[in-house]
Amino acid sequence: MKNDTLKGQYRINEQIRAKEVRIVSDDIEPKVYPIFQALKMAEERELDLVEISPNAQPPVCRIIDYSKFLYQLKKRQKEQKAKQVKVNVKEIRFGPQTDDHDYNFKLKHAKGFLADGDKVKAYVFFKGRSITVSYTPAAPKPAPVPKAEKPETNEE
Protein backbone atom coordinates (compact mmCIF):
# COMPACT_ATOMS: atom_id res chain seq x y z
CA MET A 1 0.00 0.00 0.00
CA LYS A 2 1.05 3.60 -0.53
CA ASN A 3 0.50 4.59 3.09
CA ASP A 4 3.12 2.15 4.42
CA THR A 5 6.02 4.44 3.46
CA LEU A 6 4.84 7.18 5.82
CA LYS A 7 3.66 4.85 8.58
CA GLY A 8 7.06 3.35 9.35
CA GLN A 9 8.84 6.68 9.15
CA TYR A 10 7.87 8.02 12.60
CA ARG A 11 8.07 6.31 15.99
CA ILE A 12 5.00 6.59 18.17
CA ASN A 13 4.22 5.95 21.84
CA GLU A 14 6.17 2.92 23.16
CA GLN A 15 8.42 2.79 20.07
CA ILE A 16 10.26 5.91 21.30
CA ARG A 17 13.48 4.79 23.04
CA ALA A 18 14.77 8.09 24.49
CA LYS A 19 14.70 8.68 28.23
CA GLU A 20 13.65 12.32 27.85
CA VAL A 21 11.78 14.10 25.08
CA ARG A 22 11.00 17.70 24.24
CA ILE A 23 7.24 18.13 23.84
CA VAL A 24 5.91 20.63 21.30
CA SER A 25 2.16 21.11 21.25
CA ASP A 26 -0.52 23.77 21.15
CA ASP A 27 -1.80 23.44 24.71
CA ILE A 28 1.37 22.22 26.46
CA GLU A 29 4.32 24.32 27.53
CA PRO A 30 7.31 23.34 25.32
CA LYS A 31 9.93 21.83 27.60
CA VAL A 32 11.77 18.56 28.28
CA TYR A 33 9.78 15.78 29.96
CA PRO A 34 10.72 12.23 30.97
CA ILE A 35 9.31 9.67 28.51
CA PHE A 36 6.90 8.09 31.01
CA GLN A 37 5.39 11.51 31.83
CA ALA A 38 5.09 12.38 28.11
CA LEU A 39 3.33 9.08 27.41
CA LYS A 40 0.99 9.69 30.34
CA MET A 41 0.14 13.19 29.04
CA ALA A 42 -0.64 11.76 25.59
CA GLU A 43 -2.78 9.01 27.09
CA GLU A 44 -4.77 11.51 29.18
CA ARG A 45 -5.65 13.42 26.03
CA GLU A 46 -6.38 10.17 24.12
CA LEU A 47 -3.78 11.09 21.52
CA ASP A 48 -0.44 9.69 20.37
CA LEU A 49 3.10 10.76 21.22
CA VAL A 50 4.82 11.10 17.82
CA GLU A 51 8.59 11.54 17.48
CA ILE A 52 8.98 14.38 14.99
CA SER A 53 12.72 14.97 15.10
CA PRO A 54 14.64 11.92 16.36
CA ASN A 55 18.11 13.42 15.73
CA ALA A 56 17.65 16.40 18.07
CA GLN A 57 18.96 16.31 21.63
CA PRO A 58 16.59 15.43 23.28
CA PRO A 59 14.26 14.13 20.52
CA VAL A 60 11.32 16.40 19.68
CA CYS A 61 7.86 14.85 20.04
CA ARG A 62 4.35 16.10 19.46
CA ILE A 63 1.12 14.99 21.08
CA ILE A 64 -1.32 14.58 18.19
CA ASP A 65 -3.64 12.07 16.55
CA TYR A 66 -1.25 9.93 14.47
CA SER A 67 -3.71 9.14 11.67
CA LYS A 68 -4.55 12.86 11.33
CA PHE A 69 -0.81 13.61 11.25
CA LEU A 70 -0.27 11.10 8.41
CA TYR A 71 -3.24 12.53 6.52
CA GLN A 72 -1.78 16.05 6.73
CA LEU A 73 1.61 14.80 5.53
CA LYS A 74 0.06 13.06 2.53
CA LYS A 75 -1.98 16.15 1.75
CA ARG A 76 1.18 18.34 1.82
CA GLN A 77 3.05 15.92 -0.42
CA LYS A 78 0.17 15.86 -2.89
CA GLU A 79 0.13 19.68 -3.03
CA GLN A 80 3.88 19.79 -3.64
CA LYS A 81 3.58 17.23 -6.42
CA ALA A 82 0.80 19.26 -8.06
CA LYS A 83 3.00 22.38 -8.02
CA GLN A 84 5.85 20.63 -9.83
CA VAL A 85 6.21 21.41 -13.50
CA LYS A 86 7.23 18.63 -15.85
CA VAL A 87 9.56 19.84 -18.58
CA ASN A 88 9.21 18.23 -22.00
CA VAL A 89 12.11 18.29 -24.44
CA LYS A 90 11.14 18.28 -28.11
CA GLU A 91 13.78 17.35 -30.68
CA ILE A 92 14.13 18.77 -34.17
CA ARG A 93 16.56 17.14 -36.61
CA PHE A 94 18.14 18.84 -39.56
CA GLY A 95 20.03 17.08 -42.33
CA PRO A 96 22.89 18.67 -44.22
CA GLN A 97 20.66 19.10 -47.29
CA THR A 98 17.64 20.64 -45.52
CA ASP A 99 16.02 23.16 -47.87
CA ASP A 100 14.85 26.64 -46.86
CA HIS A 101 11.19 25.63 -46.90
CA ASP A 102 11.83 22.61 -44.65
CA TYR A 103 13.99 24.72 -42.35
CA ASN A 104 11.25 27.38 -42.01
CA PHE A 105 8.63 24.67 -41.41
CA LYS A 106 10.70 23.14 -38.60
CA LEU A 107 11.47 26.61 -37.21
CA LYS A 108 7.72 27.33 -37.01
CA HIS A 109 7.22 24.10 -35.07
CA ALA A 110 10.11 24.95 -32.72
CA LYS A 111 8.59 28.36 -31.97
CA GLY A 112 5.27 26.63 -31.21
CA PHE A 113 6.98 24.22 -28.81
CA LEU A 114 8.68 27.11 -27.03
CA ALA A 115 5.38 28.98 -26.78
CA ASP A 116 3.83 25.90 -25.13
CA GLY A 117 6.59 25.95 -22.49
CA ASP A 118 8.59 23.00 -23.80
CA LYS A 119 12.32 22.95 -24.39
CA VAL A 120 13.64 22.45 -27.91
CA LYS A 121 16.74 20.48 -28.84
CA ALA A 122 17.82 21.06 -32.43
CA TYR A 123 20.67 19.17 -34.04
CA VAL A 124 22.11 18.31 -37.45
CA PHE A 125 22.43 14.64 -38.27
CA PHE A 126 24.73 13.13 -40.83
CA LYS A 127 24.37 9.75 -42.50
CA GLY A 128 27.29 7.76 -43.81
CA ARG A 129 29.87 9.92 -45.55
CA SER A 130 27.68 13.00 -45.72
CA ILE A 131 29.79 14.59 -42.99
CA THR A 132 32.87 14.59 -45.25
CA VAL A 133 31.14 16.22 -48.23
CA SER A 134 30.45 19.92 -48.01
CA TYR A 135 27.00 21.06 -49.09
CA THR A 136 26.93 24.74 -49.87
CA PRO A 137 24.21 25.50 -52.42
CA ALA A 138 25.51 29.04 -53.08
CA ALA A 139 29.04 27.94 -53.95
CA PRO A 140 29.66 27.16 -57.63
CA LYS A 141 30.87 23.72 -58.54
CA PRO A 142 34.60 23.58 -59.12
CA ALA A 143 35.76 23.47 -62.72
CA PRO A 144 37.01 20.11 -63.91
CA VAL A 145 40.76 19.70 -63.78
CA PRO A 146 42.30 19.18 -67.26
CA LYS A 147 44.20 15.97 -67.76
CA ALA A 148 47.92 16.26 -67.87
CA GLU A 149 49.46 15.56 -71.25
CA LYS A 150 52.25 13.10 -71.66
CA PRO A 151 55.57 14.73 -72.35
CA GLU A 152 56.83 14.02 -75.82
CA THR A 153 60.08 12.19 -76.09
CA ASN A 154 62.39 12.46 -79.03
CA GLU A 155 63.33 9.09 -80.24
CA GLU A 156 65.92 9.40 -82.83
Coordinates of C-alpha atoms in Angstrom, one line a residue:
M1 CA 0.0 0.0 0.0
K2 CA 1.0 3.6 -0.5
N3 CA 0.5 4.6 3.1
D4 CA 3.1 2.1 4.4
T5 CA 6.0 4.4 3.5
L6 CA 4.8 7.2 5.8
K7 CA 3.7 4.8 8.6
G8 CA 7.1 3.3 9.3
Q9 CA 8.8 6.7 9.2
Y10 CA 7.9 8.0 12.6
R11 CA 8.1 6.3 16.0
I12 CA 5.0 6.6 18.2
N13 CA 4.2 6.0 21.8
E14 CA 6.2 2.9 23.2
Q15 CA 8.4 2.8 20.1
I16 CA 10.3 5.9 21.3
R17 CA 13.5 4.8 23.0
A18 CA 14.8 8.1 24.5
K19 CA 14.7 8.7 28.2
E20 CA 13.7 12.3 27.8
V21 CA 11.8 14.1 25.1
R22 CA 11.0 17.7 24.2
I23 CA 7.2 18.1 23.8
V24 CA 5.9 20.6 21.3
S25 CA 2.2 21.1 21.3
D26 CA -0.5 23.8 21.1
D27 CA -1.8 23.4 24.7
I28 CA 1.4 22.2 26.5
E29 CA 4.3 24.3 27.5
P30 CA 7.3 23.3 25.3
K31 CA 9.9 21.8 27.6
V32 CA 11.8 18.6 28.3
Y33 CA 9.8 15.8 30.0
P34 CA 10.7 12.2 31.0
I35 CA 9.3 9.7 28.5
F36 CA 6.9 8.1 31.0
Q37 CA 5.4 11.5 31.8
A38 CA 5.1 12.4 28.1
L39 CA 3.3 9.1 27.4
K40 CA 1.0 9.7 30.3
M41 CA 0.1 13.2 29.0
A42 CA -0.6 11.8 25.6
E43 CA -2.8 9.0 27.1
E44 CA -4.8 11.5 29.2
R45 CA -5.7 13.4 26.0
E46 CA -6.4 10.2 24.1
L47 CA -3.8 11.1 21.5
D48 CA -0.4 9.7 20.4
L49 CA 3.1 10.8 21.2
V50 CA 4.8 11.1 17.8
E51 CA 8.6 11.5 17.5
I52 CA 9.0 14.4 15.0
S53 CA 12.7 15.0 15.1
P54 CA 14.6 11.9 16.4
N55 CA 18.1 13.4 15.7
A56 CA 17.6 16.4 18.1
Q57 CA 19.0 16.3 21.6
P58 CA 16.6 15.4 23.3
P59 CA 14.3 14.1 20.5
V60 CA 11.3 16.4 19.7
C61 CA 7.9 14.9 20.0
R62 CA 4.3 16.1 19.5
I63 CA 1.1 15.0 21.1
I64 CA -1.3 14.6 18.2
D65 CA -3.6 12.1 16.6
Y66 CA -1.3 9.9 14.5
S67 CA -3.7 9.1 11.7
K68 CA -4.6 12.9 11.3
F69 CA -0.8 13.6 11.3
L70 CA -0.3 11.1 8.4
Y71 CA -3.2 12.5 6.5
Q72 CA -1.8 16.0 6.7
L73 CA 1.6 14.8 5.5
K74 CA 0.1 13.1 2.5
K75 CA -2.0 16.2 1.7
R76 CA 1.2 18.3 1.8
Q77 CA 3.1 15.9 -0.4
K78 CA 0.2 15.9 -2.9
E79 CA 0.1 19.7 -3.0
Q80 CA 3.9 19.8 -3.6
K81 CA 3.6 17.2 -6.4
A82 CA 0.8 19.3 -8.1
K83 CA 3.0 22.4 -8.0
Q84 CA 5.9 20.6 -9.8
V85 CA 6.2 21.4 -13.5
K86 CA 7.2 18.6 -15.9
V87 CA 9.6 19.8 -18.6
N88 CA 9.2 18.2 -22.0
V89 CA 12.1 18.3 -24.4
K90 CA 11.1 18.3 -28.1
E91 CA 13.8 17.3 -30.7
I92 CA 14.1 18.8 -34.2
R93 CA 16.6 17.1 -36.6
F94 CA 18.1 18.8 -39.6
G95 CA 20.0 17.1 -42.3
P96 CA 22.9 18.7 -44.2
Q97 CA 20.7 19.1 -47.3
T98 CA 17.6 20.6 -45.5
D99 CA 16.0 23.2 -47.9
D100 CA 14.9 26.6 -46.9
H101 CA 11.2 25.6 -46.9
D102 CA 11.8 22.6 -44.6
Y103 CA 14.0 24.7 -42.3
N104 CA 11.3 27.4 -42.0
F105 CA 8.6 24.7 -41.4
K106 CA 10.7 23.1 -38.6
L107 CA 11.5 26.6 -37.2
K108 CA 7.7 27.3 -37.0
H109 CA 7.2 24.1 -35.1
A110 CA 10.1 24.9 -32.7
K111 CA 8.6 28.4 -32.0
G112 CA 5.3 26.6 -31.2
F113 CA 7.0 24.2 -28.8
L114 CA 8.7 27.1 -27.0
A115 CA 5.4 29.0 -26.8
D116 CA 3.8 25.9 -25.1
G117 CA 6.6 25.9 -22.5
D118 CA 8.6 23.0 -23.8
K119 CA 12.3 23.0 -24.4
V120 CA 13.6 22.4 -27.9
K121 CA 16.7 20.5 -28.8
A122 CA 17.8 21.1 -32.4
Y123 CA 20.7 19.2 -34.0
V124 CA 22.1 18.3 -37.4
F125 CA 22.4 14.6 -38.3
F126 CA 24.7 13.1 -40.8
K127 CA 24.4 9.8 -42.5
G128 CA 27.3 7.8 -43.8
R129 CA 29.9 9.9 -45.5
S130 CA 27.7 13.0 -45.7
I131 CA 29.8 14.6 -43.0
T132 CA 32.9 14.6 -45.2
V133 CA 31.1 16.2 -48.2
S134 CA 30.4 19.9 -48.0
Y135 CA 27.0 21.1 -49.1
T136 CA 26.9 24.7 -49.9
P137 CA 24.2 25.5 -52.4
A138 CA 25.5 29.0 -53.1
A139 CA 29.0 27.9 -54.0
P140 CA 29.7 27.2 -57.6
K141 CA 30.9 23.7 -58.5
P142 CA 34.6 23.6 -59.1
A143 CA 35.8 23.5 -62.7
P144 CA 37.0 20.1 -63.9
V145 CA 40.8 19.7 -63.8
P146 CA 42.3 19.2 -67.3
K147 CA 44.2 16.0 -67.8
A148 CA 47.9 16.3 -67.9
E149 CA 49.5 15.6 -71.3
K150 CA 52.2 13.1 -71.7
P151 CA 55.6 14.7 -72.4
E152 CA 56.8 14.0 -75.8
T153 CA 60.1 12.2 -76.1
N154 CA 62.4 12.5 -79.0
E155 CA 63.3 9.1 -80.2
E156 CA 65.9 9.4 -82.8

